[in-house]
């Protein structure tokens, strides 16, 4: 083990096996865990303590900002910066300004959420240590992986490898850190 | 000039140029003694000189000949027609500042009569024609033809060079060809020379004709116009023993009866008559006048009449005879009198001298004679009718077109001069003028276009447009208006005056010729009076004096009664758009919806609904119409109110050589017009079962029970319990001016002058027949025409519809880019360069007055010359919306003037183009914030109402309801 | 083997990854490609010559341009709305239908977007509806329904495409991992953004996806109403009704559903995805189509009722549209969009491919005639009787419409060939649930 490790990766056949493995790892006190699966596993996410509540807040805040900016600009442009007598209507025809305000609020919410998502997930990231693991490509198909990262305080290559082997995975492989 | 001739002709000419009229001749005589002159003459006319010692008279004639023809060479148009900017030349004009339009008073001919106009020129280019308020035939108003002259002036198809058998020739070549011909004619004293020209009122032309007669005693003159007044002349001569013109004063009339014709559209004084009738209606102290129209085809006067009596043309004689009898003139015919005659007679008898009966020019001489008798019996002469010497006098020895035809047949014509007009096209069908002219050894045509006549004549000489040349014209009442050029000739040419001047040996200087005429007439104080007349456009006090009548009213019987053959009556009438065909190449007029049919780009055979039912015809079906064995195929148009058993054909279409615009449009009614009965013939109708597409801008005639055109009894209010609509929107304040318009439907006669005035003022594009057929005409102002009641004899209503300039404009709210917004003075502005062309504004306009440039309409064959454009108005691009602006450029100009003089705008200072052209002042524009303004006062009237007021768009343009006494007991 | 996740991935993934595309696909692509060329030609001609090459005039200032715009937007909105509802209800149908429902929506928006731009008198200035500091110093006029619509259509395009793409990422990863050729691997890899199936990522991904999918719901309602407002806010007697938005939303939904059904049936037949879009799915779709058709039917009755209530010119206008020169359009719409779908009362019809295609096409056609009838038939009645003209489409107009249809088909063909038409990870997920339960 001369070259540095990113972590150790155990491969499982089923989501339930992965679930048990994660529980075990946590019991063993490992904190720096990451799990990979071909489809979303909400309960496992909870187990790993993933909190996604920020998403709706992003949407809400963005919607609010979008709405304010849209109505504000409509008001400022038509009533303040360049006021014109248009069909004898009031300069601030607020009912006519509402539809666009709503639409743009949704635009901001939608765009912000999805773009925010990528930022949170640090995507795009085309190169990642886990991709180096032999057989990891099946994560997008029918295999489930648990990875204990090397920066875990309890991480100690040999011991951790034994621990993982104890969880009866398909196999345990090293995840080399990329220089 | 001849080489080796030691005689400087030009020097003489320049010397003579300063001389005029009588003085000219005196100086010629002095000259004739000079030996070098004799030598010159000998060189010029060797044959004559050696023939005999030439007497003084011949010598003078010969000299004038050479002088004159030398002059012809001068107008080779080297400097003219170059379109050189006239700025430098204009600078020398008194009171001219570059950029500021210059207004010139002049006179426009129509059928030989004059209408006074003011022409606005910009940097020397005429751009707009307005009426001359000082001129009795105009009073400031114009008709469609005067307005459209601008486009005719810039017509690219105008001929610009002399032609010999169709081949272009230089002016020198023309001179060299004509000089010997003329010399030989001079010697022969005009034997074999025939001159054909349209009747004219011009004193100068008449003076020159007299001069020419002196020079060519044996020359034969012929007068011909397709819109002739022969029947009137015959009747007048028979009744009063002399030719007379009759001037009507409708301001005096309580009862007006018209028999055919169209008092408001086809008489020489039609503008004046329309105005006078309206003046009479506006007299508060007297009851409304009664207007009765007995007519075959629905006319403008018929549409305005209180009662219309549709009558088959052949029944007019009996009708008038019965009417006359009822008034105690002559005896009634055996045939049963028309039901409404007695009522009419009572009305006339009641009104007495304050009544008037008028017969149209198409009516036979007997009708005219009877009408004279009736008017005399009523005492109308002197009150409502003034008899004056004929404005277009015809000397006894003058021939007609028929005479000319016979002369050519008999081979008596060796030299034919066609002086203006287009007789080959306008000649009646039974005179094959084309082949006749070809048989003449030498024929020469002076005309503005290389038209049907030009191509059959050996020589064609370009004629100047009336706006380019000097002349003078008498109006319907004899008042003389001077005609002065408002632009340098765009294309080289001669005017009739100049040509006759040359012929008569008076030189080619139009100005000098006209001045000579009036120098003779005025003698001393000429200069000052000349200047005043030029400035005012009319010669003061030149109206013809009243003529004392010596009458014998029993002559009606002597005049030949019409022989009623079987079949349908065929009435010929001048066309409201192209008159006799002379305006066929004018895009504005071609695209102008005809007042009653709303047809554009073509003519139709007008028939009554009843006739249509009998023959199983619908509008657009073709008929084969046969008159005296000659047939034409024409589309029919069902005109409500047309008399059954008759068909009306309008002249002026089906031209082959009008130009790029007028060729091959409509059918040629001349092709069946008999010379014996040029106005009312009888023919046969067959239905070939074919359809000929007609283009009309208004499909629906009925008001569909909506209160769009409101009609009230005198003194009644147009709005019931006026529903003051409440609005969610706060009032928008308009300090300063608030422009508004009122349109009086009681005054509007639907004459279309406003439509074409708007087109000229605002550079509105002509889009052509295909586009109009698609519903894309661009007129900012349209005149809607509605019929109400029995189609056999309906009420007819006209409604001019410009932009309403709504205060709560629906169009503005839906524009995404602020391209149409309100101005501080309440105008609904259209910002062309901001428009992206969504067309939503048009969707949201309940009046549909917005027009869209679907294609590049300023880049087509129909596009007017850039010179004709009004520089004050943007020429719109493809893809932008446009509409009536209340002539914002005129508002701006007036505001600028006021600011320069540091004073507020006066009421009436801003007039819109439509308002200015209107003969009946039906359109009034002004500041609605000023309670004293004319428009405010009109809007106070109980007759005032807003079109579609229930939509609460608060239009600035409102209408005044039409008044109909019949509504009282109805 | 269906419980074996392996199977899913292979069947669905095989389609994009296979080297041979099949003759039918090629023919279809060439044909639609030809129509795309036609589209280009008509657009160039109208830009050079002006909208005068169409049959439009005064008062028919709008013709095929707005008819087809409204129609395409209807499809887009209907499809999105449908997808959104499924996500909202976490319905099983979601897994199989969402992906291409969103695709249909996206492509329809692209087709729709062409018309508002090119129907302008001066198309090159369309961006003036966007508030940017112009040298004019003039801003857009925000009271105009057209500015509302500018925001609506751009929002719809942006949000739908984002949603669609983010939903695709995990499946792109699958394709990346299964791709045989290096180029395919690289290509899919780039677009997969390096997705590595981390459970944490999954959680955020699902949360965000659901949330935006639900946001689409109000967006669609507002947008479809905006399109309706473009007519309802004008004074045109037949258009000036508060019921217009409801009419557009409901008929639009029927239209969207019918297209989704059409595509679903075609996919089952063409790509042999019978297992993943199964009878129940199609049957349920059929029921929804039938229901929406019934709702449209109700709204047609409501139209007549409200016309009777309104009376006056509005009433005349509606009845003239139903009985006048353009009555044919109205009744065609009734037959195609209301009567024919009644076929789906029969289970057999709901599950038969032929019937599915037939009804799907017929509703699409019917709604097209409905838009035609509303716009042209509506404009024929005006306040002043003197305004009376006729409208008939010209060849360039028809060509433009066919062109957009070709574009839509071409996009759809490329989509089904290069991307997974059903969400593979969702299906894996569902099947895992089934197994575990």
PDB file of N, CA, C and O in Angstrom, chain C residues 24-40 111 399-416:
ATOM      1  N   UNK C  24     -37.263   1.385 -41.421  1.00  0.00           N
ATOM      2  CA  UNK C  24     -38.431   2.249 -41.197  1.00  0.00           C
ATOM      3  C   UNK C  24     -37.986   3.578 -40.594  1.00  0.00           C
ATOM      4  O   UNK C  24     -38.395   4.655 -41.013  1.00  0.00           O
ATOM      5  N   UNK C  25     -37.086   3.470 -39.608  1.00  0.00           N
ATOM      6  CA  UNK C  25     -36.627   4.692 -38.939  1.00  0.00           C
ATOM      7  C   UNK C  25     -35.986   5.635 -39.957  1.00  0.00           C
ATOM      8  O   UNK C  25     -36.304   6.806 -40.017  1.00  0.00           O
ATOM      9  N   UNK C  26     -35.107   5.047 -40.796  1.00  0.00           N
ATOM     10  CA  UNK C  26     -34.445   5.874 -41.801  1.00  0.00           C
ATOM     11  C   UNK C  26     -35.466   6.537 -42.714  1.00  0.00           C
ATOM     12  O   UNK C  26     -35.437   7.748 -42.918  1.00  0.00           O
ATOM     13  N   UNK C  27     -36.404   5.761 -43.237  1.00  0.00           N
ATOM     14  CA  UNK C  27     -37.430   6.334 -44.132  1.00  0.00           C
ATOM     15  C   UNK C  27     -38.150   7.475 -43.424  1.00  0.00           C
ATOM     16  O   UNK C  27     -38.234   8.600 -43.909  1.00  0.00           O
ATOM     17  N   UNK C  28     -38.603   7.178 -42.200  1.00  0.00           N
ATOM     18  CA  UNK C  28     -39.333   8.203 -41.439  1.00  0.00           C
ATOM     19  C   UNK C  28     -38.484   9.464 -41.314  1.00  0.00           C
ATOM     20  O   UNK C  28     -38.954  10.586 -41.558  1.00  0.00           O
ATOM     21  N   UNK C  29     -37.184   9.273 -40.990  1.00  0.00           N
ATOM     22  CA  UNK C  29     -36.324  10.430 -40.774  1.00  0.00           C
ATOM     23  C   UNK C  29     -36.173  11.231 -42.072  1.00  0.00           C
ATOM     24  O   UNK C  29     -36.287  12.460 -42.084  1.00  0.00           O
ATOM     25  N   UNK C  30     -35.982  10.513 -43.198  1.00  0.00           N
ATOM     26  CA  UNK C  30     -35.807  11.213 -44.478  1.00  0.00           C
ATOM     27  C   UNK C  30     -37.069  12.008 -44.804  1.00  0.00           C
ATOM     28  O   UNK C  30     -37.014  13.204 -45.145  1.00  0.00           O
ATOM     29  N   UNK C  31     -38.221  11.379 -44.635  1.00  0.00           N
ATOM     30  CA  UNK C  31     -39.477  12.068 -44.954  1.00  0.00           C
ATOM     31  C   UNK C  31     -39.620  13.324 -44.098  1.00  0.00           C
ATOM     32  O   UNK C  31     -39.772  14.447 -44.602  1.00  0.00           O
ATOM     33  N   UNK C  32     -39.474  13.139 -42.772  1.00  0.00           N
ATOM     34  CA  UNK C  32     -39.635  14.320 -41.908  1.00  0.00           C
ATOM     35  C   UNK C  32     -38.558  15.349 -42.222  1.00  0.00           C
ATOM     36  O   UNK C  32     -38.806  16.560 -42.205  1.00  0.00           O
ATOM     37  N   UNK C  33     -37.366  14.866 -42.571  1.00  0.00           N
ATOM     38  CA  UNK C  33     -36.295  15.793 -42.926  1.00  0.00           C
ATOM     39  C   UNK C  33     -36.696  16.663 -44.113  1.00  0.00           C
ATOM     40  O   UNK C  33     -36.467  17.875 -44.123  1.00  0.00           O
ATOM     41  N   UNK C  34     -37.353  16.035 -45.081  1.00  0.00           N
ATOM     42  CA  UNK C  34     -37.801  16.802 -46.249  1.00  0.00           C
ATOM     43  C   UNK C  34     -38.729  17.926 -45.797  1.00  0.00           C
ATOM     44  O   UNK C  34     -38.616  19.072 -46.233  1.00  0.00           O
ATOM     45  N   UNK C  35     -39.613  17.603 -44.864  1.00  0.00           N
ATOM     46  CA  UNK C  35     -40.540  18.638 -44.380  1.00  0.00           C
ATOM     47  C   UNK C  35     -39.789  19.737 -43.634  1.00  0.00           C
ATOM     48  O   UNK C  35     -40.164  20.899 -43.682  1.00  0.00           O
ATOM     49  N   UNK C  36     -38.708  19.359 -42.953  1.00  0.00           N
ATOM     50  CA  UNK C  36     -37.913  20.383 -42.262  1.00  0.00           C
ATOM     51  C   UNK C  36     -37.318  21.346 -43.286  1.00  0.00           C
ATOM     52  O   UNK C  36     -37.325  22.568 -43.096  1.00  0.00           O
ATOM     53  N   UNK C  37     -36.874  20.799 -44.428  1.00  0.00           N
ATOM     54  CA  UNK C  37     -36.375  21.671 -45.496  1.00  0.00           C
ATOM     55  C   UNK C  37     -37.486  22.626 -45.961  1.00  0.00           C
ATOM     56  O   UNK C  37     -37.285  23.826 -46.107  1.00  0.00           O
ATOM     57  N   UNK C  38     -38.687  22.069 -46.137  1.00  0.00           N
ATOM     58  CA  UNK C  38     -39.835  22.890 -46.531  1.00  0.00           C
ATOM     59  C   UNK C  38     -40.024  24.018 -45.515  1.00  0.00           C
ATOM     60  O   UNK C  38     -40.223  25.182 -45.875  1.00  0.00           O
ATOM     61  N   UNK C  39     -39.908  23.673 -44.247  1.00  0.00           N
ATOM     62  CA  UNK C  39     -40.041  24.671 -43.188  1.00  0.00           C
ATOM     63  C   UNK C  39     -39.042  25.801 -43.419  1.00  0.00           C
ATOM     64  O   UNK C  39     -39.394  26.977 -43.464  1.00  0.00           O
ATOM     65  N   UNK C  40     -37.790  25.412 -43.645  1.00  0.00           N
ATOM     66  CA  UNK C  40     -36.768  26.427 -43.869  1.00  0.00           C
ATOM     67  C   UNK C  40     -37.132  27.323 -45.037  1.00  0.00           C
ATOM     68  O   UNK C  40     -37.096  28.554 -44.937  1.00  0.00           O
ATOM     69  N   UNK C 111     -41.610  23.902 -31.807  1.00  0.00           N
ATOM     70  CA  UNK C 111     -42.423  24.172 -33.006  1.00  0.00           C
ATOM     71  C   UNK C 111     -43.275  25.418 -32.792  1.00  0.00           C
ATOM     72  O   UNK C 111     -43.354  26.300 -33.657  1.00  0.00           O
ATOM     73  N   UNK C 399     -47.433  25.206 -46.115  1.00  0.00           N
ATOM     74  CA  UNK C 399     -46.093  24.631 -46.092  1.00  0.00           C
ATOM     75  C   UNK C 399     -45.439  24.833 -44.746  1.00  0.00           C
ATOM     76  O   UNK C 399     -44.823  23.912 -44.183  1.00  0.00           O
ATOM     77  N   UNK C 400     -45.618  26.016 -44.184  1.00  0.00           N
ATOM     78  CA  UNK C 400     -45.028  26.314 -42.879  1.00  0.00           C
ATOM     79  C   UNK C 400     -45.549  25.350 -41.827  1.00  0.00           C
ATOM     80  O   UNK C 400     -44.799  24.780 -41.031  1.00  0.00           O
ATOM     81  N   UNK C 401     -46.869  25.126 -41.848  1.00  0.00           N
ATOM     82  CA  UNK C 401     -47.467  24.225 -40.856  1.00  0.00           C
ATOM     83  C   UNK C 401     -46.897  22.809 -41.009  1.00  0.00           C
ATOM     84  O   UNK C 401     -46.354  22.222 -40.071  1.00  0.00           O
ATOM     85  N   UNK C 402     -46.951  22.297 -42.245  1.00  0.00           N
ATOM     86  CA  UNK C 402     -46.415  20.947 -42.481  1.00  0.00           C
ATOM     87  C   UNK C 402     -44.954  20.884 -42.064  1.00  0.00           C
ATOM     88  O   UNK C 402     -44.480  19.893 -41.496  1.00  0.00           O
ATOM     89  N   UNK C 403     -44.241  21.968 -42.318  1.00  0.00           N
ATOM     90  CA  UNK C 403     -42.839  22.016 -41.936  1.00  0.00           C
ATOM     91  C   UNK C 403     -42.660  21.792 -40.445  1.00  0.00           C
ATOM     92  O   UNK C 403     -41.818  20.987 -40.018  1.00  0.00           O
ATOM     93  N   UNK C 404     -43.474  22.458 -39.636  1.00  0.00           N
ATOM     94  CA  UNK C 404     -43.323  22.272 -38.183  1.00  0.00           C
ATOM     95  C   UNK C 404     -43.684  20.839 -37.788  1.00  0.00           C
ATOM     96  O   UNK C 404     -43.036  20.261 -36.919  1.00  0.00           O
ATOM     97  N   UNK C 405     -44.694  20.274 -38.457  1.00  0.00           N
ATOM     98  CA  UNK C 405     -45.014  18.872 -38.160  1.00  0.00           C
ATOM     99  C   UNK C 405     -43.800  18.000 -38.447  1.00  0.00           C
ATOM    100  O   UNK C 405     -43.409  17.144 -37.643  1.00  0.00           O
ATOM    101  N   UNK C 406     -43.154  18.266 -39.602  1.00  0.00           N
ATOM    102  CA  UNK C 406     -41.950  17.512 -39.943  1.00  0.00           C
ATOM    103  C   UNK C 406     -40.874  17.685 -38.887  1.00  0.00           C
ATOM    104  O   UNK C 406     -40.257  16.719 -38.432  1.00  0.00           O
ATOM    105  N   UNK C 407     -40.681  18.915 -38.432  1.00  0.00           N
ATOM    106  CA  UNK C 407     -39.665  19.182 -37.412  1.00  0.00           C
ATOM    107  C   UNK C 407     -39.964  18.382 -36.147  1.00  0.00           C
ATOM    108  O   UNK C 407     -39.096  17.701 -35.585  1.00  0.00           O
ATOM    109  N   UNK C 408     -41.231  18.405 -35.747  1.00  0.00           N
ATOM    110  CA  UNK C 408     -41.646  17.673 -34.541  1.00  0.00           C
ATOM    111  C   UNK C 408     -41.327  16.186 -34.698  1.00  0.00           C
ATOM    112  O   UNK C 408     -40.684  15.572 -33.850  1.00  0.00           O
ATOM    113  N   UNK C 409     -41.717  15.645 -35.838  1.00  0.00           N
ATOM    114  CA  UNK C 409     -41.477  14.214 -36.072  1.00  0.00           C
ATOM    115  C   UNK C 409     -39.984  13.924 -36.049  1.00  0.00           C
ATOM    116  O   UNK C 409     -39.528  12.981 -35.393  1.00  0.00           O
ATOM    117  N   UNK C 410     -39.208  14.766 -36.716  1.00  0.00           N
ATOM    118  CA  UNK C 410     -37.764  14.519 -36.778  1.00  0.00           C
ATOM    119  C   UNK C 410     -37.161  14.513 -35.379  1.00  0.00           C
ATOM    120  O   UNK C 410     -36.419  13.589 -34.999  1.00  0.00           O
ATOM    121  N   UNK C 411     -37.517  15.520 -34.591  1.00  0.00           N
ATOM    122  CA  UNK C 411     -36.979  15.588 -33.218  1.00  0.00           C
ATOM    123  C   UNK C 411     -37.363  14.334 -32.445  1.00  0.00           C
ATOM    124  O   UNK C 411     -36.550  13.704 -31.766  1.00  0.00           O
ATOM    125  N   UNK C 412     -38.638  13.932 -32.599  1.00  0.00           N
ATOM    126  CA  UNK C 412     -39.110  12.749 -31.859  1.00  0.00           C
ATOM    127  C   UNK C 412     -38.319  11.519 -32.291  1.00  0.00           C
ATOM    128  O   UNK C 412     -37.877  10.712 -31.471  1.00  0.00           O
ATOM    129  N   UNK C 413     -38.080  11.388 -33.606  1.00  0.00           N
ATOM    130  CA  UNK C 413     -37.346  10.220 -34.112  1.00  0.00           C
ATOM    131  C   UNK C 413     -35.943  10.180 -33.524  1.00  0.00           C
ATOM    132  O   UNK C 413     -35.478   9.153 -33.034  1.00  0.00           O
ATOM    133  N   UNK C 414     -35.242  11.302 -33.539  1.00  0.00           N
ATOM    134  CA  UNK C 414     -33.888  11.340 -32.997  1.00  0.00           C
ATOM    135  C   UNK C 414     -33.925  10.999 -31.504  1.00  0.00           C
ATOM    136  O   UNK C 414     -33.093  10.259 -30.985  1.00  0.00           O
ATOM    137  N   UNK C 415     -34.943  11.510 -30.822  1.00  0.00           N
ATOM    138  CA  UNK C 415     -35.076  11.262 -29.383  1.00  0.00           C
ATOM    139  C   UNK C 415     -35.191   9.762 -29.105  1.00  0.00           C
ATOM    140  O   UNK C 415     -34.411   9.199 -28.330  1.00  0.00           O
ATOM    141  N   UNK C 416     -36.120   9.107 -29.807  1.00  0.00           N
ATOM    142  CA  UNK C 416     -36.329   7.688 -29.491  1.00  0.00           C
ATOM    143  C   UNK C 416     -35.111   6.864 -29.898  1.00  0.00           C
ATOM    144  O   UNK C 416     -34.890   5.773 -29.394  1.00  0.00           O
TER     145      UNK C 416
END
